[in-house]
Structures are given as structure tokens and as C-alpha cells.
Amino acid sequence: MSALMELEHFAGFRERVEMLSGENVFACYQCGMCTAGCSFADEMDVLPHQVIRQLQLNNWKVLESNAKWICASCLNCQTRCPKGVDLSKLMEAMRQIYLRQQLDQVEITQLSADQIRCLPQIALVASFRKKTG
Amino acid sequence: MNNTAYFPGCSLKAEAGDYERSAAAVMEALGQPLEELERWTCCGTVYSLTDDDLMHQMATVRNLIRAQECGAEEIVTLCSMCFNTLKRSKVFIEQDAARLETVNAFMDEEPDYEGDVEVVHLLEILRDQVGFESIEGRVTRPLSGLRVAPYYGCTLLRPREIGIDEPDTPTILQDFIRTLWATPVEFAFQAECCGTYQIVDAPELVLEKSHRILNSAMRAGAEIMITSCPLCMHNLRLAYEELRSSLPDKRELSIVYWTQLAAIALEVETGELPTSMGKLVEGLPTTMELVP
């Protein structure tokens, strides 16, 4: 986490997320449709529409929310957003800020032999793509 | 579909072997056998959502080049995740000439990708090229009375630009179920996420989401659930095994690939079916038996 703390002094946090995602966070007018339709919102400590609000405010602390790891890019929010904001890309951008600093969320070497035997490769490859750098 | 190359992907050659076997048998019966793409490689499983990184598009473009090399106009997939990844990546690369140029320059050992290979799902081929009505005419074992829940999941439908049907109100699987003379069962969670790859490090999350899907379908009266995604299949079957022990009555739900349902109705190789499914099918007469 120490590398991430440097972001406290990183004034360009919002710009970085926008550059990684290609999205304009100010297009969002906080209607909450994304949160209403999110299958995983009940697991998130910061709700999907609140994540975008914190991005608008350039609050880098939103990076510490678990939302980006819970989001599975199911795209319910993207399909239903009246302003065309693709929240799945913003979540991916926040994941990438971690993963590009080698802050992996899934430790391949920690998976048990049982897990590796029982999990289909489609799950393993997808998980490694989403949660390791 | 002479100019169509079949892209299996990893799962179809492993735990989703029954999906491939049943699909191959159905397409053979329909006179349009699947022809496997030569030297295919992993598609990457999930589409890369970052805008600044072309590296994660390479695997998909390489497969599009393989199709181009053998003169195929389109790639057809069975796996929903392969479909989504290949098609989204194709759209992303082709919508900007600079991206295509960069990718081609990077893969200097490959011929350039020209940008005109289509990506389709087998359900689209059956709906748009073969026609559901022509399948209906070939059904020899009508699945009359079977109540089937269509589970779409995410990647067949979203995003809207590449989905095979309307994301919030899809009908293609219901239409397909009717084609086989079975009864579609509408349920609230038919296009909600099962939890996907979170099964690796957050299995409890996946089980909860999958239980919700299964309960919703069973409450609506389903005895069979069909899907087109090998990962959804893994998660749903795992969740069902857990749920089953806690069910108050003897209700059962057979979770199968949509092609297995078709294989039963066309009386061709179905691949392995759950025991409960075997029991349901045993009672169904074939049209041969119906003829006096």
C-alpha cells in the first residue's frame, strides 16, 4: 500500500482515471441508476454512483474502497446509464492503478492444489486478468 | 455457413466438452457442420477495459488473422465469454485506424489484419442464417411440457453494441425453447451476473449471486435451466449442489447447455446430462412413437 500513498500528493488522480478509462466523469449527474441495478452494490463499501461522485471531486481516497474489486464488469450499469457513462471502465482504471504497481489481489502461488484442480481455466484466466498485474 | 470458422476456446476442450459435442452433433444434423479454426489461441477470456493499452488486444487480433488466413468471413463461438471478448476487441481495434496500424506493426511476424472478419455467436447463426423455423421442422422428440428457464448471464447481451439481443428484455433463448416445443419460464434474474471469475478468490460472493438466480428460476416453476457460458455453468452447478441439500421439497433443476436441449429434441449426441435431466427426457415420446 505504501506506493499508493504517494497518490495523496497526486493532484492528477481524476485525469489519470479518465485517461486510463477514456471516460468523462463529469457526464454523470448522479441519478443513481447504476447503483439501483448493480448486482453487487450490497457488497460495496462505497456505492457505484458514489464512486463516480468521489472521482468528480478528485478524491483519491476512493481508491481504497473495495468497490473496484467487487465489480465484475457485468455491465448492467453501462447498459442503463442515461448519460452513457461506462462505470465498468472507471472501475477497471482504478484496478489498473493498483495492478500496474504490482499490487496483485490474487496471489497465484497461494492457490491450493484443490483450487487449481477444481476451478475451470476460464475462471483462473479471467481472475488473473482482472486481479493481477 | 461455408465461410464460417468455429472458435472453440479453452473451456470447450476441457470441462465444457459436452457443450462442444452437443453443438457439433446439432450442426451436423442441420447440415452445417462446425469447422474448427486452425491454430486458434486463447482469446484472453475477458475484454480489456483500459483505453491506453493495446497489448491486451493482441490475442484476439491474432485469432482474427487466423480466420482471415483460411478465407473465413466470420468466426463463430459457443462460449459467451469468447464471443464477448473477440467481438468487443474487434470493434475497438477497427474503430480507429491508428490502433489497427499499431497492432499490425507490433505483430510483425503475422500478416496484417485487414479488419473484415465478423464475430458471431452460434445462437445468431441459428436465428439469422439457419432460421428457428427450419430447426422446428427437424425436431423428432418434441420437448412438450418441459419448463425451461433461459439464463443469459452478461456477456451474450452486454454491452448493447455487440449483444445478440436487447440487453434488458432478451427473447432469443425463449424463442429457441419454443422452437423445441418446450415452455420458456420467465424469471427475474435471467440476465443478472452469476459472480463470474470471483469464484477464484470470493466464492461466497458467487454462491450468493448464483443462489439468487437459481431460486428465482425454481420459484417460477423451472425444471431445466439453459446457459451458453461455461463459467456460468460451473458457478450455477456448484451453487445448485449446495442449495439442493437445503431445499424443503424434492424439487430438482437440471442445468444444461442450450445445445444439449437441442440435441435431445433432434435425437443426436447430447453429451453427458445430469441424472435429473435424464429422468425428464425418458418420459418424452418421439414423433416416431406418436405415429400409429
PDB file of C-alpha atoms in Angstrom, chain A residues 66-133:
ATOM      1  CA  ASN A  66     -13.484  -2.353  -2.149  1.00  0.00           C
ATOM      2  CA  ALA A  67     -15.906  -1.491  -4.985  1.00  0.00           C
ATOM      3  CA  LYS A  68     -13.357  -1.909  -7.783  1.00  0.00           C
ATOM      4  CA  TRP A  69     -12.528  -5.476  -6.709  1.00  0.00           C
ATOM      5  CA  ILE A  70     -16.179  -6.442  -6.200  1.00  0.00           C
ATOM      6  CA  CYS A  71     -17.256  -5.066  -9.609  1.00  0.00           C
ATOM      7  CA  ALA A  72     -17.238  -7.977 -12.073  1.00  0.00           C
ATOM      8  CA  SER A  73     -17.825  -5.827 -15.202  1.00  0.00           C
ATOM      9  CA  CYS A  74     -21.296  -7.300 -15.753  1.00  0.00           C
ATOM     10  CA  LEU A  75     -22.202  -4.018 -17.463  1.00  0.00           C
ATOM     11  CA  ASN A  76     -25.739  -3.608 -16.109  1.00  0.00           C
ATOM     12  CA  CYS A  77     -24.750  -0.039 -15.177  1.00  0.00           C
ATOM     13  CA  GLN A  78     -23.209   0.704 -18.564  1.00  0.00           C
ATOM     14  CA  THR A  79     -26.300  -0.514 -20.403  1.00  0.00           C
ATOM     15  CA  ARG A  80     -28.696   1.535 -18.274  1.00  0.00           C
ATOM     16  CA  CYS A  81     -26.789   4.803 -17.731  1.00  0.00           C
ATOM     17  CA  PRO A  82     -28.842   7.658 -19.258  1.00  0.00           C
ATOM     18  CA  LYS A  83     -25.656   9.715 -19.737  1.00  0.00           C
ATOM     19  CA  GLY A  84     -23.614   6.996 -21.400  1.00  0.00           C
ATOM     20  CA  VAL A  85     -21.008   6.741 -18.643  1.00  0.00           C
ATOM     21  CA  ASP A  86     -19.230   3.389 -18.638  1.00  0.00           C
ATOM     22  CA  LEU A  87     -18.612   2.793 -14.941  1.00  0.00           C
ATOM     23  CA  SER A  88     -17.023  -0.596 -15.664  1.00  0.00           C
ATOM     24  CA  LYS A  89     -14.163   1.269 -17.350  1.00  0.00           C
ATOM     25  CA  LEU A  90     -13.735   3.613 -14.381  1.00  0.00           C
ATOM     26  CA  MET A  91     -13.576   0.595 -12.068  1.00  0.00           C
ATOM     27  CA  GLU A  92     -11.012  -1.006 -14.374  1.00  0.00           C
ATOM     28  CA  ALA A  93      -8.927   2.180 -14.316  1.00  0.00           C
ATOM     29  CA  MET A  94      -8.868   2.087 -10.508  1.00  0.00           C
ATOM     30  CA  ARG A  95      -7.899  -1.595 -10.570  1.00  0.00           C
ATOM     31  CA  GLN A  96      -5.102  -0.801 -13.006  1.00  0.00           C
ATOM     32  CA  ILE A  97      -3.665   1.886 -10.728  1.00  0.00           C
ATOM     33  CA  TYR A  98      -3.047  -0.912  -8.219  1.00  0.00           C
ATOM     34  CA  LEU A  99      -2.106  -3.662 -10.648  1.00  0.00           C
ATOM     35  CA  ARG A 100       0.437  -1.560 -12.529  1.00  0.00           C
ATOM     36  CA  GLN A 101       2.247  -1.103  -9.223  1.00  0.00           C
ATOM     37  CA  GLN A 102       2.401  -4.872  -8.738  1.00  0.00           C
ATOM     38  CA  LEU A 103      -0.240  -4.747  -6.025  1.00  0.00           C
ATOM     39  CA  ASP A 104      -1.872  -8.023  -7.045  1.00  0.00           C
ATOM     40  CA  GLN A 105      -5.128  -9.061  -5.402  1.00  0.00           C
ATOM     41  CA  VAL A 106      -4.909 -12.733  -6.235  1.00  0.00           C
ATOM     42  CA  GLU A 107      -1.685 -14.475  -5.342  1.00  0.00           C
ATOM     43  CA  ILE A 108      -1.265 -17.302  -7.808  1.00  0.00           C
ATOM     44  CA  THR A 109       1.187 -19.151  -5.594  1.00  0.00           C
ATOM     45  CA  GLN A 110      -1.304 -19.088  -2.713  1.00  0.00           C
ATOM     46  CA  LEU A 111      -3.957 -21.070  -4.573  1.00  0.00           C
ATOM     47  CA  SER A 112      -4.254 -24.600  -3.215  1.00  0.00           C
ATOM     48  CA  ALA A 113      -3.784 -27.688  -5.369  1.00  0.00           C
ATOM     49  CA  ASP A 114      -7.503 -28.365  -4.848  1.00  0.00           C
ATOM     50  CA  GLN A 115      -8.462 -24.954  -6.156  1.00  0.00           C
ATOM     51  CA  ILE A 116      -6.286 -25.314  -9.203  1.00  0.00           C
ATOM     52  CA  ARG A 117      -7.744 -28.750  -9.921  1.00  0.00           C
ATOM     53  CA  CYS A 118     -11.392 -27.772  -9.403  1.00  0.00           C
ATOM     54  CA  LEU A 119     -11.516 -24.291 -10.901  1.00  0.00           C
ATOM     55  CA  PRO A 120     -12.091 -24.102 -14.661  1.00  0.00           C
ATOM     56  CA  GLN A 121      -9.335 -22.334 -16.579  1.00  0.00           C
ATOM     57  CA  ILE A 122     -11.857 -19.778 -17.817  1.00  0.00           C
ATOM     58  CA  ALA A 123     -12.225 -18.632 -14.174  1.00  0.00           C
ATOM     59  CA  LEU A 124      -8.496 -18.645 -13.462  1.00  0.00           C
ATOM     60  CA  VAL A 125      -7.509 -16.727 -16.595  1.00  0.00           C
ATOM     61  CA  ALA A 126     -10.275 -14.173 -16.085  1.00  0.00           C
ATOM     62  CA  SER A 127      -9.336 -13.710 -12.440  1.00  0.00           C
ATOM     63  CA  PHE A 128      -5.652 -13.241 -13.280  1.00  0.00           C
ATOM     64  CA  ARG A 129      -6.545 -10.734 -15.991  1.00  0.00           C
ATOM     65  CA  LYS A 130      -8.686  -8.739 -13.557  1.00  0.00           C
ATOM     66  CA  LYS A 131      -6.704  -9.043 -10.344  1.00  0.00           C
ATOM     67  CA  THR A 132      -3.034  -9.415 -11.178  1.00  0.00           C
ATOM     68  CA  GLY A 133      -0.698  -7.082 -12.999  1.00  0.00           C
TER      69      GLY A 133
END
